[in-house]
Structure formats: C-alpha cells, structure tokens
mmCIF file of C-alpha atoms and ligand atoms in Angstrom:
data_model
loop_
_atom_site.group_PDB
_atom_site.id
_atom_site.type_symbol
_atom_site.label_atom_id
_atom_site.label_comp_id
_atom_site.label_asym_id
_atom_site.label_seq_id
_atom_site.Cartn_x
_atom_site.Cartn_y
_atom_site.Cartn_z
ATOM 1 C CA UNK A 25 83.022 -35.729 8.498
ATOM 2 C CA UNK A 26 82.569 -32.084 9.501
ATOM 3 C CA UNK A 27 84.757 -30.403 11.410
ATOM 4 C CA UNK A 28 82.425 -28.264 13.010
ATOM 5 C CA UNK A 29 81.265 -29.565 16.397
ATOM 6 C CA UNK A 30 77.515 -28.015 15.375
ATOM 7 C CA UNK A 31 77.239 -29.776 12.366
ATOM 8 C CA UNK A 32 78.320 -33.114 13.368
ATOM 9 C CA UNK A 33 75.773 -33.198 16.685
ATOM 10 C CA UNK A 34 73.256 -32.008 14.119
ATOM 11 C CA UNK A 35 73.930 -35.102 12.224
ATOM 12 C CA UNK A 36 73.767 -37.116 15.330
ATOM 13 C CA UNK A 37 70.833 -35.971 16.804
ATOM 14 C CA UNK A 38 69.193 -36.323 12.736
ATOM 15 C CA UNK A 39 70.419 -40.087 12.929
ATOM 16 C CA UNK A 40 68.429 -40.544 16.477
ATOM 17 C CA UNK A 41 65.275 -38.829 15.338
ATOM 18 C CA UNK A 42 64.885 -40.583 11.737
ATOM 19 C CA UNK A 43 65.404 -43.681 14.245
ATOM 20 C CA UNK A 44 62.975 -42.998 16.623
ATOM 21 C CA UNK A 45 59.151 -43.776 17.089
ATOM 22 C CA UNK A 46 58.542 -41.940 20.650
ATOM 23 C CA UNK A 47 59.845 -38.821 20.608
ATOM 24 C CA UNK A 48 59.259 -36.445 23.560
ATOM 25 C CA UNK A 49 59.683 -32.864 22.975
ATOM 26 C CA UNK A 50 59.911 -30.298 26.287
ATOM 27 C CA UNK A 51 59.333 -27.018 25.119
ATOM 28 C CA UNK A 52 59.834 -23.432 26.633
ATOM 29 C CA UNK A 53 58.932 -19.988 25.931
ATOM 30 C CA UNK A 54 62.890 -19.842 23.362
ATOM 31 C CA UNK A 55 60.512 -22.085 20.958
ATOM 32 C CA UNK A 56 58.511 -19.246 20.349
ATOM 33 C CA UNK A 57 61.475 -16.418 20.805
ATOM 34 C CA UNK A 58 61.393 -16.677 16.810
ATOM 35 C CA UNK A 59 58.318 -15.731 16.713
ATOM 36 C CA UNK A 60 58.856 -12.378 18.346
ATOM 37 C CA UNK A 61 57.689 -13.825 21.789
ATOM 38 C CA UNK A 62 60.119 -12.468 24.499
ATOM 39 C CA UNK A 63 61.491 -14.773 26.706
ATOM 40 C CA UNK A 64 61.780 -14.062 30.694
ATOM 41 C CA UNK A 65 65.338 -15.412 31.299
ATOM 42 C CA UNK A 66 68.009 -16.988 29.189
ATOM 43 C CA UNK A 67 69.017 -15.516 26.149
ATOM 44 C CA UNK A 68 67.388 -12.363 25.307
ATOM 45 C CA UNK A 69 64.930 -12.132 28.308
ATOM 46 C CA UNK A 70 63.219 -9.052 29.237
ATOM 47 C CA UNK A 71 64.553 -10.027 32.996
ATOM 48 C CA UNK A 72 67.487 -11.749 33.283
ATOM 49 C CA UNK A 73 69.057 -8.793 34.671
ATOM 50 C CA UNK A 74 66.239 -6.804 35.842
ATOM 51 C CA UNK A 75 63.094 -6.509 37.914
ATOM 52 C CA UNK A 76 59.843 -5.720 36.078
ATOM 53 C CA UNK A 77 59.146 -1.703 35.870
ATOM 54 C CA UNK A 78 57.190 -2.353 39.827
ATOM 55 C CA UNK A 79 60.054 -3.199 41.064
ATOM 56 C CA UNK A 80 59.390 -7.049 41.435
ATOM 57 C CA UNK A 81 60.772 -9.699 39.975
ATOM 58 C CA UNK A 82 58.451 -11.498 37.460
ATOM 59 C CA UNK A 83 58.142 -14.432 39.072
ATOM 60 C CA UNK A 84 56.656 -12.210 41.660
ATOM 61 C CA UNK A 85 54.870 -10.002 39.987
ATOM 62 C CA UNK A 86 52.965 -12.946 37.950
ATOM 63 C CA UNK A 87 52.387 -15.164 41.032
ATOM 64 C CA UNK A 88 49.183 -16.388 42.801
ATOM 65 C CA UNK A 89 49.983 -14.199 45.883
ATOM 66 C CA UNK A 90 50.267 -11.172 43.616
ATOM 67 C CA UNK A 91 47.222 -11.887 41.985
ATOM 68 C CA UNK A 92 44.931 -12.339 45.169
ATOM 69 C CA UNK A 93 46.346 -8.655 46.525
ATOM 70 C CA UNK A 94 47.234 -6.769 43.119
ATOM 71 C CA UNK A 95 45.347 -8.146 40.497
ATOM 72 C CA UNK A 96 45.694 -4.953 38.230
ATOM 73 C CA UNK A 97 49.532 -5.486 38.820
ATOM 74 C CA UNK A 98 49.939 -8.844 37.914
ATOM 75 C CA UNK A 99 47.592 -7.997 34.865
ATOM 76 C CA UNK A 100 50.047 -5.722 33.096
ATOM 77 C CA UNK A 101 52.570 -8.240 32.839
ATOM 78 C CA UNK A 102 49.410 -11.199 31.501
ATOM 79 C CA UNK A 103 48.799 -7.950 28.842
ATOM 80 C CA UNK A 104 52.444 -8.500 28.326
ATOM 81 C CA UNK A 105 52.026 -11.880 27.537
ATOM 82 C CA UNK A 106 49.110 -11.804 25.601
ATOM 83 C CA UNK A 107 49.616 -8.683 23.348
ATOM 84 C CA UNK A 108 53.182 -10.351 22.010
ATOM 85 C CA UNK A 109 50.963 -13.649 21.925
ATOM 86 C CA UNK A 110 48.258 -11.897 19.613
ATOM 87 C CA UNK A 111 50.376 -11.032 16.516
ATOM 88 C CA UNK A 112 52.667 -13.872 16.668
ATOM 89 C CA UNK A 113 52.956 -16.941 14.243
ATOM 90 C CA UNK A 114 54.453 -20.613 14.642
ATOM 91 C CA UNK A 115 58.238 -20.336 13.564
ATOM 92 C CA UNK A 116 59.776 -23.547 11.798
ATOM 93 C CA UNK A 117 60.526 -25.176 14.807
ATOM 94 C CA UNK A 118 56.684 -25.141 16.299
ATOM 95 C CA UNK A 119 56.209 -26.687 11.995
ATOM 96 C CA UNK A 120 58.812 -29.088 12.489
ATOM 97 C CA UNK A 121 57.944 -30.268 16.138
ATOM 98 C CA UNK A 122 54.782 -30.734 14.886
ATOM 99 C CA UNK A 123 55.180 -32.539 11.840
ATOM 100 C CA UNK A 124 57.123 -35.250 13.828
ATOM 101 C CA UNK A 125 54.104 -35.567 16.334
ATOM 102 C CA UNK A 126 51.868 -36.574 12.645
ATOM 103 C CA UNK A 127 54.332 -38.644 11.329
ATOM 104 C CA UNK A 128 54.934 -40.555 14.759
ATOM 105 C CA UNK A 129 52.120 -40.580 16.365
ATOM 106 C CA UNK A 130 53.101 -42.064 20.074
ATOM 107 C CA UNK A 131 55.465 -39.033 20.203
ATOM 108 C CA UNK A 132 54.299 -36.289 22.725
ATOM 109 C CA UNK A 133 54.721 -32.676 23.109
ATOM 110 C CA UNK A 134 55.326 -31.164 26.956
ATOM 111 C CA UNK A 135 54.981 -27.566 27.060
ATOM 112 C CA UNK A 136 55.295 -24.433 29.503
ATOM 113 C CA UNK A 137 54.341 -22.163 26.923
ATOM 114 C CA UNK A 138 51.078 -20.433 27.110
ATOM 115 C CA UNK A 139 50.797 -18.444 23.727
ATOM 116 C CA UNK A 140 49.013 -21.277 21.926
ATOM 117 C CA UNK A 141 51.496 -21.645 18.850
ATOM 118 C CA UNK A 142 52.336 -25.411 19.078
ATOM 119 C CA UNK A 143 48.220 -25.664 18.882
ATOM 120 C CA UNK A 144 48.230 -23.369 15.862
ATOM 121 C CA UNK A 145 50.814 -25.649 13.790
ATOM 122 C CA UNK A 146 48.746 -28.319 14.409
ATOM 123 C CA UNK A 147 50.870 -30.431 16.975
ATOM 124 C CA UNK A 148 49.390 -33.882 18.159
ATOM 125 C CA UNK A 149 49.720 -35.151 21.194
ATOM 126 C CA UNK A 150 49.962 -32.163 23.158
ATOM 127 C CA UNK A 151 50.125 -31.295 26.657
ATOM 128 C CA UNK A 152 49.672 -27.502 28.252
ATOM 129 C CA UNK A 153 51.281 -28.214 31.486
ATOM 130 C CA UNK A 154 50.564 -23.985 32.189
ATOM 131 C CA UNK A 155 47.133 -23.635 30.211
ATOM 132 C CA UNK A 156 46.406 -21.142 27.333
ATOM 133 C CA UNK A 157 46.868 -17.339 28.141
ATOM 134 C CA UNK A 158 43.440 -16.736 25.791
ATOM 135 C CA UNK A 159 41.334 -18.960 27.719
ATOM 136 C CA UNK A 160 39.793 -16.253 29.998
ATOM 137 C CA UNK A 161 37.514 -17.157 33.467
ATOM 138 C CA UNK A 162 36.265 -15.671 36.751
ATOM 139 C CA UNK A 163 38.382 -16.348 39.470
ATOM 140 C CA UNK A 164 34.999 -15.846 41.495
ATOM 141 C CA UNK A 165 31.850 -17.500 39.972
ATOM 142 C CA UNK A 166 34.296 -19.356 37.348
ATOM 143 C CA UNK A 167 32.191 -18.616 34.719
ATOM 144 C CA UNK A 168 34.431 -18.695 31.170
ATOM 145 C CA UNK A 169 34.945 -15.288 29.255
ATOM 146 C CA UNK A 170 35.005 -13.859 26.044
ATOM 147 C CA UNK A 171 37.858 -13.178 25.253
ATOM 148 C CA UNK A 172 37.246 -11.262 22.037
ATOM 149 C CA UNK A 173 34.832 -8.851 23.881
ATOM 150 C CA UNK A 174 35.928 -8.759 27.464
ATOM 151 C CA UNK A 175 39.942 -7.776 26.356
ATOM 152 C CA UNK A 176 38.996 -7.445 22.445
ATOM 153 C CA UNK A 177 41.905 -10.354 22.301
ATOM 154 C CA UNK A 178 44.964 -8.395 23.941
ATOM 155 C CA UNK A 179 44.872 -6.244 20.932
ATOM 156 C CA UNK A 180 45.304 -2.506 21.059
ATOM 157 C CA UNK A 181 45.322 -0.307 24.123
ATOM 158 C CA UNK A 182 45.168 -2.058 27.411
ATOM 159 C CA UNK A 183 41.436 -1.725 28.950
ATOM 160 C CA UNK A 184 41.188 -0.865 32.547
ATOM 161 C CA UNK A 185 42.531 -3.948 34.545
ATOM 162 C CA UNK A 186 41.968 -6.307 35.709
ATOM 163 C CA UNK A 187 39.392 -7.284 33.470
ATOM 164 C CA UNK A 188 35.984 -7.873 35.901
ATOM 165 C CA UNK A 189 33.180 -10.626 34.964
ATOM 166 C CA UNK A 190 29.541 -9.322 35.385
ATOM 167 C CA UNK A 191 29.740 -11.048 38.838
ATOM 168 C CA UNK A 192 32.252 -8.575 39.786
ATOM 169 C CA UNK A 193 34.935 -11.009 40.283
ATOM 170 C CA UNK A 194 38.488 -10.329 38.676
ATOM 171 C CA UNK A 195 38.555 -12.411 35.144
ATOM 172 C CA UNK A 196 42.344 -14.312 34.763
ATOM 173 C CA UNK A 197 43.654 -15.998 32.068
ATOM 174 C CA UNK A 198 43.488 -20.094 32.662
ATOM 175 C CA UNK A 199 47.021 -19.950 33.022
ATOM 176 C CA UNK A 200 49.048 -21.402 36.206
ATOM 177 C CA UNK A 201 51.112 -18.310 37.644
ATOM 178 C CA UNK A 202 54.044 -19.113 39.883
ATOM 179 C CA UNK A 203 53.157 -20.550 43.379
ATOM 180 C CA UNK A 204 50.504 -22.266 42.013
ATOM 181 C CA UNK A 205 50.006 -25.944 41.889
ATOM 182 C CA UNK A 206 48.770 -27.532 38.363
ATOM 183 C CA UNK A 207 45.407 -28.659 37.678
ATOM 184 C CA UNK A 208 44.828 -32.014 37.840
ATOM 185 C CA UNK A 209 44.599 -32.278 34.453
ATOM 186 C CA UNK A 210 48.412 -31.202 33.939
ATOM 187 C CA UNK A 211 49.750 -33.408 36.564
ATOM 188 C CA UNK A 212 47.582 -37.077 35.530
ATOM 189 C CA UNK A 213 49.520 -35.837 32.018
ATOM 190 C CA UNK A 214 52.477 -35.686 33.805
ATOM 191 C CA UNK A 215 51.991 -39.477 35.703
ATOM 192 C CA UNK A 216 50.884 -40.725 31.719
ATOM 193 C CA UNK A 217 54.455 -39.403 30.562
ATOM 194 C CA UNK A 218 56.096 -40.727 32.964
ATOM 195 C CA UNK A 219 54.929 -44.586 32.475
ATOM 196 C CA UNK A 220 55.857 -43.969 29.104
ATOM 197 C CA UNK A 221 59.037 -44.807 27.237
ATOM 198 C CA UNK A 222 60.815 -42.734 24.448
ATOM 199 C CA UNK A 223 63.644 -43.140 22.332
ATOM 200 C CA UNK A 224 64.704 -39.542 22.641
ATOM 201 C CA UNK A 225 64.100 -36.802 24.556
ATOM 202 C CA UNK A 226 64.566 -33.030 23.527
ATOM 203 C CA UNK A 227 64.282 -29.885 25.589
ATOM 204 C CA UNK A 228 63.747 -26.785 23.280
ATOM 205 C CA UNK A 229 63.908 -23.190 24.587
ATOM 206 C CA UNK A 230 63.299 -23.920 28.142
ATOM 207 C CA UNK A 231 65.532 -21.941 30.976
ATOM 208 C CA UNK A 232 64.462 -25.253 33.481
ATOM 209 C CA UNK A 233 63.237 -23.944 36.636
ATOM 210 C CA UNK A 234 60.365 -26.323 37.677
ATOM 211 C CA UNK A 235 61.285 -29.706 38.319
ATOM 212 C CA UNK A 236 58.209 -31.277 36.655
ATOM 213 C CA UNK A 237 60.364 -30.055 33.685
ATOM 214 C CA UNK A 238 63.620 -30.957 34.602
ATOM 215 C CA UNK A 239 62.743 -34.950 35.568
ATOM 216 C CA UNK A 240 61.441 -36.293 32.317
ATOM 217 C CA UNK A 241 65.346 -35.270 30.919
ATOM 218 C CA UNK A 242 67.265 -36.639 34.084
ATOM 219 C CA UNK A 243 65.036 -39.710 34.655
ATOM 220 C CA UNK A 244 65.832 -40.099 30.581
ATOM 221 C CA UNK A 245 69.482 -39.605 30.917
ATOM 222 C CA UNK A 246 69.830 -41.655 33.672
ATOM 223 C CA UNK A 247 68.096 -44.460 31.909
ATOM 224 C CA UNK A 248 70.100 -43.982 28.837
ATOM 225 C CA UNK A 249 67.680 -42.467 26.624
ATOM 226 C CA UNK A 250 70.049 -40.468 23.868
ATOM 227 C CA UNK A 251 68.418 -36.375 25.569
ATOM 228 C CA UNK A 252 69.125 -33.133 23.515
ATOM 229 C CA UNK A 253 69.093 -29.389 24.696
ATOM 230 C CA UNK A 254 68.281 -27.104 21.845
ATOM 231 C CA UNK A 255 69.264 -23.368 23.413
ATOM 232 C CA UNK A 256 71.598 -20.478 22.425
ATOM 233 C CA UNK A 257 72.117 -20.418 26.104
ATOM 234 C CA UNK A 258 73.143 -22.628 29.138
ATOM 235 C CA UNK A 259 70.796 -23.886 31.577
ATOM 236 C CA UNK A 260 71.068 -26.626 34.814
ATOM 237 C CA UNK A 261 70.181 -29.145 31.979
ATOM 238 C CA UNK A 262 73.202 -28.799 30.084
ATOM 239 C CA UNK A 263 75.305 -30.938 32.025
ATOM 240 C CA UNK A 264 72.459 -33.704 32.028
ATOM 241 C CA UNK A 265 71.918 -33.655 28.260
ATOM 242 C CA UNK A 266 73.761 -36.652 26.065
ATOM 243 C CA UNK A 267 73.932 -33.799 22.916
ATOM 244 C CA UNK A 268 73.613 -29.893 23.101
ATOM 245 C CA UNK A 269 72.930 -27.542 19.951
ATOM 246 C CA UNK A 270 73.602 -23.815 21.685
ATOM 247 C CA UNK A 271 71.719 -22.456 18.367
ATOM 248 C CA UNK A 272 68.037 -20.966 18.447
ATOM 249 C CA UNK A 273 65.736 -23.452 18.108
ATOM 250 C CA UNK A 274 63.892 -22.248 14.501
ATOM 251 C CA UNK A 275 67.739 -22.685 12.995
ATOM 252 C CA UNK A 276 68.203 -25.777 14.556
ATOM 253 C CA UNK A 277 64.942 -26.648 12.898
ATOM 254 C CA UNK A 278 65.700 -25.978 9.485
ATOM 255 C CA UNK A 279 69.315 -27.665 9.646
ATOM 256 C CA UNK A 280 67.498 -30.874 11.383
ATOM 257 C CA UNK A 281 64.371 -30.564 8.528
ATOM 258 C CA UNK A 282 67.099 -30.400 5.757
ATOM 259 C CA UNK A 283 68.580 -33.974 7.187
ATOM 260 C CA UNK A 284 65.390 -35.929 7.480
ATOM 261 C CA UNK A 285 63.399 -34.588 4.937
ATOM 262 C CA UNK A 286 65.849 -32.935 2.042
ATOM 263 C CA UNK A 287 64.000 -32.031 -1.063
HETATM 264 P P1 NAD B 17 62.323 -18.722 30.316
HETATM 265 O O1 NAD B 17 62.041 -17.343 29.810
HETATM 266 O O2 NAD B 17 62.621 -18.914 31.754
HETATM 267 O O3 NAD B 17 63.609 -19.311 29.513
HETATM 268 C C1 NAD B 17 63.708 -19.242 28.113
HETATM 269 C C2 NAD B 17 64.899 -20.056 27.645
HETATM 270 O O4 NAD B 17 64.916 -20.008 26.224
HETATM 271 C C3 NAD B 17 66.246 -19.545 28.130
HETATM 272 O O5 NAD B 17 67.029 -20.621 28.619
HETATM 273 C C4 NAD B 17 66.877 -18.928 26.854
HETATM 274 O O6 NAD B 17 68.301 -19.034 26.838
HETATM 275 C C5 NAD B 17 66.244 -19.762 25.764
HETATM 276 N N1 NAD B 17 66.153 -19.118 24.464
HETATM 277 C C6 NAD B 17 66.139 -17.780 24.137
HETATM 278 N N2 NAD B 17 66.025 -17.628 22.817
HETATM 279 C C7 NAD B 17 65.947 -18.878 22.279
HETATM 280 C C8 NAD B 17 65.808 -19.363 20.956
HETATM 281 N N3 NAD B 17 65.703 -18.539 19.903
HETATM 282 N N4 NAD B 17 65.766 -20.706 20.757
HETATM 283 C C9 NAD B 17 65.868 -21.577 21.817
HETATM 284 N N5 NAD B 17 66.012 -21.166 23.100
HETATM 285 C C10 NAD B 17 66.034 -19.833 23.324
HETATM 286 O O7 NAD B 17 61.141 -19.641 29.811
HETATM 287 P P2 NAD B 17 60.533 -21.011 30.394
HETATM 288 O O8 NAD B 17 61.636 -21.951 30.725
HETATM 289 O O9 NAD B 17 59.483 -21.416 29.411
HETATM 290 O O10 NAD B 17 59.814 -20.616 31.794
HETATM 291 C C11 NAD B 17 59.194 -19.366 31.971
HETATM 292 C C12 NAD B 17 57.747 -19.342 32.404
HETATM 293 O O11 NAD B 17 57.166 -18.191 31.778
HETATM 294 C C13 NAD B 17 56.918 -20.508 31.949
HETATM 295 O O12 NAD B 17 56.054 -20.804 32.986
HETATM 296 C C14 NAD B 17 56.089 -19.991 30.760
HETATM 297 O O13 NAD B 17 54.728 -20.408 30.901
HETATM 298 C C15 NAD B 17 56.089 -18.479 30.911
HETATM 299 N N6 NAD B 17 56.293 -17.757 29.640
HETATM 300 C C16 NAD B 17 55.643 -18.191 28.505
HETATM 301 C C17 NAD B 17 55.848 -17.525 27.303
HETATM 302 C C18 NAD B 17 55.135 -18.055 26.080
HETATM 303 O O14 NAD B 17 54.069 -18.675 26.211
HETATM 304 N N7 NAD B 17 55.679 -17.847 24.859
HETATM 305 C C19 NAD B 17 56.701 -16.426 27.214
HETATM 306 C C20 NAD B 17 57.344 -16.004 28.385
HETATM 307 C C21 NAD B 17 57.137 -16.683 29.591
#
C-alpha cells in the first residue's frame, strides 16, 4: 500500500466509483480552471483578495441589483466571463466526468458553471443550475439574441455595453447573477435530485457558497453516502466530505482515469 495519503484516497475513491451506478457530480467554476477559466475565489481567483477594478466586490458587481441600475457595469465583468469562455476547451476532468455520465447512465451532473464545457464533452444527464453565459435575451421584450451578431460571440474588442435588443431593452446573458432566485426549471431539477439516491457524491472545483450546493453533500454525508471534495483548496465542505483530494481536478482526473480504465 502507498504511503502517500494522495495516492491511497485516490485508490479509494477509484474502488467507490468502479462500484457505483448513481454517481452525482457537483461541479464549480475549478472544473474548468484547467481550461484557462479563472475562478472567483479559492485557489487562484481573480478576487479572493480583492474587489473588482469598480471597487465592488463581484458578487456585487454581477448581481441583479447591479444589473437593474448599472447594466454597462455589471456587463464588463459578463465580457469577463464570456471572452475566457470563448477560447476555452473541456480539460480531462469535463472528458472524464462525462464519460462516467455514458457509461452510467442514472448518474447526474449538477453544475454552477456557465461556460458551457461539460455540454461540449458531451455530458449526459446534465443540469445548469446558473444557465449558459452564450444564451443571450432581452431583459425587456424577452426576445432571444444572436449571439454571434449582437456580441460577435465575446470575441475581440468589447462592443459598447450593455448590448441593447432592437426594442431598446438591455440584452443579458440567461445566466442567474447573485440575488437572483433560479428559474423554475433549475429548482424542479433540484426537487428531482433530491428524491434521488446515489452511491457517491463528488464536489469538483466548487468554493460552496449557495446552499442549494452545499445540501446534496451534507444530506449525502449524513445519510452515509461515501462524498468526495476534489479542490487544491479548502472550502466549508471539507469537514463534511468522507474523502478529500486537495489536487486540481484535471490531475485528479487522469490519476482516477488511469485506475478504472488503464490501457
Ligand atoms: P468559485 O470561484 O467561488 O470557487 C472556485 C473553487 O475552485 C475554489 O474553491 C478553488 O479553490 C477551486 N479551484 C481552483 N482551481 C481549481 C482546480 N484546478 N481544480 C479544482 N478546484 C479548483 O466558483 P463557484 O463555487 O463555481 O461559484 C462562483 C460563481 O461564479 C458561480 O455562480 C458560477 O456560476 C460563477 N462562475 C462561473 C465560471 C465558469 O462558468 N467557468 C467562472 C467563474 C465564476
């Protein structure tokens, strides 16, 4: 047996995953860190230990209330988003969360992320809990955008924002920003989950702040469901979680790949 407490947790949490049918995955913007996404706190996040450049935090700057008074300021941080979003690929572990949600298919993905990766690597069963950030609307007539033409796809210079729909209203992403409640879409999700029982429970990248994120690992732990926190960092789950790999989450990945599927 390995002496290095990594390894040997790798090994365990392998053993539980080859075992299980329902897996749930709850994923955060450190899934897609590898993929040159910043993160906003945590490890490496453009502001754990600052305000954004208006002197707001972000949670500020990209809330609802921001929005309905400063909708050019709460666009520069959606450009942000978006323009990182634009270039990016799915890293191994979007391939490898993915390829468990084919090969067991009443596994389910829960994710905060709004850059549209675990989509591109093919995931199955997945749920948007904060929408897509390329999914563009009017937050007046609610007519859907282009978002090729409007914002030629958060590529190159910024246009003049916000972005405004031929109504005149101020175009958004479809994207829930702080204060806001989710659609009804993301909470019946939510209620489905919940009824639902899985052998394991994983949350990857995530820095934990909404509690709609938080309960499917607690109410797991508590009911003895084996839960796993995949994050270079430490977070309010870390205490809750039966196995923690402090590694970033592609590298945990490949090391996890390399035990259930080697060559
Ligand atoms: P967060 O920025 O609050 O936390 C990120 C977490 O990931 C931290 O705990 C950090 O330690 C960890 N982390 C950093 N690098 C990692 C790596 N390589 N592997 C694994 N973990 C790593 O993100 P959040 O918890 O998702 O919440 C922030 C909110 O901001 C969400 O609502 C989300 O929609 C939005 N957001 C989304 C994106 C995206 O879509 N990619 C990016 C930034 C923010």
């Amino acid at each position: 047996m390995s002496s290095d407490p990594v390894e040997r947790t790798l090994d365990d949490v392998a053993r539980r995953l080859s075992d299980a049918e329902r897996i749930l995955f709850v994923t955060g913007a450190g899934l897609s860190a590898d993929s040159g996404l910043p993160t906003y706190r945590g490890v490496g996040g453009l502001y754990e230990d600052r305000d954004t450049d208006d002197g707001v935090p972000i949670e500020v700057a990209l809330s609802g209330s921001m929005f309905a008074i400063r909708p050019d300021l709460t666009w520069r941080y959606l450009w942000e988003i978006g323009a990182s979003c634009a270039g990016a690929e799915p890293n191994d572990a979007h391939g490898f969360i993915a390829r468990l949600t084919r090969e067991r298919p009443e596994s389910w993905v829960l994710t905060q992320n709004v850059d549209g990766l675990h989509r591109r690597a093919d995931t199955r069963n997945l749920v948007e809990l904060h929408g897509h950030a390329f999914d563009l609307l009017c937050s007046r007539c609610g007519r859907e955008q282009d978002t090729a033409g409007l914002i030629n796809g958060y590529s190159g210079a910024p246009p003049d924002l916000p972005p405004r729909c031929e109504c005149g209203g101020v175009v958004r992403p479809d994207v829930v920003l702080f204060e806001e409640a989710l659609p009804a879409k993301a909470v019946e999700a939510l209620d489905r989950l919940e009824s639902m029982r899985f052998d394991v429970v994983l949350a990857v990248g995530t820095s934990a702040m909404f509690g709609y994120v938080v309960r499917p690992i607690t109410r797991a732990s508590a009911a003895g469901v084996p839960t796993v926190e995949i994050n270079p960092g430490t977070t309010d789950l870390t205490n809750f979680v039966r196995f923690r790999l402090p590694v970033p989450a592609s590298e945990a990945a490949r090391r996890l790949a390399a035990r259930l599927w080697p060559e």
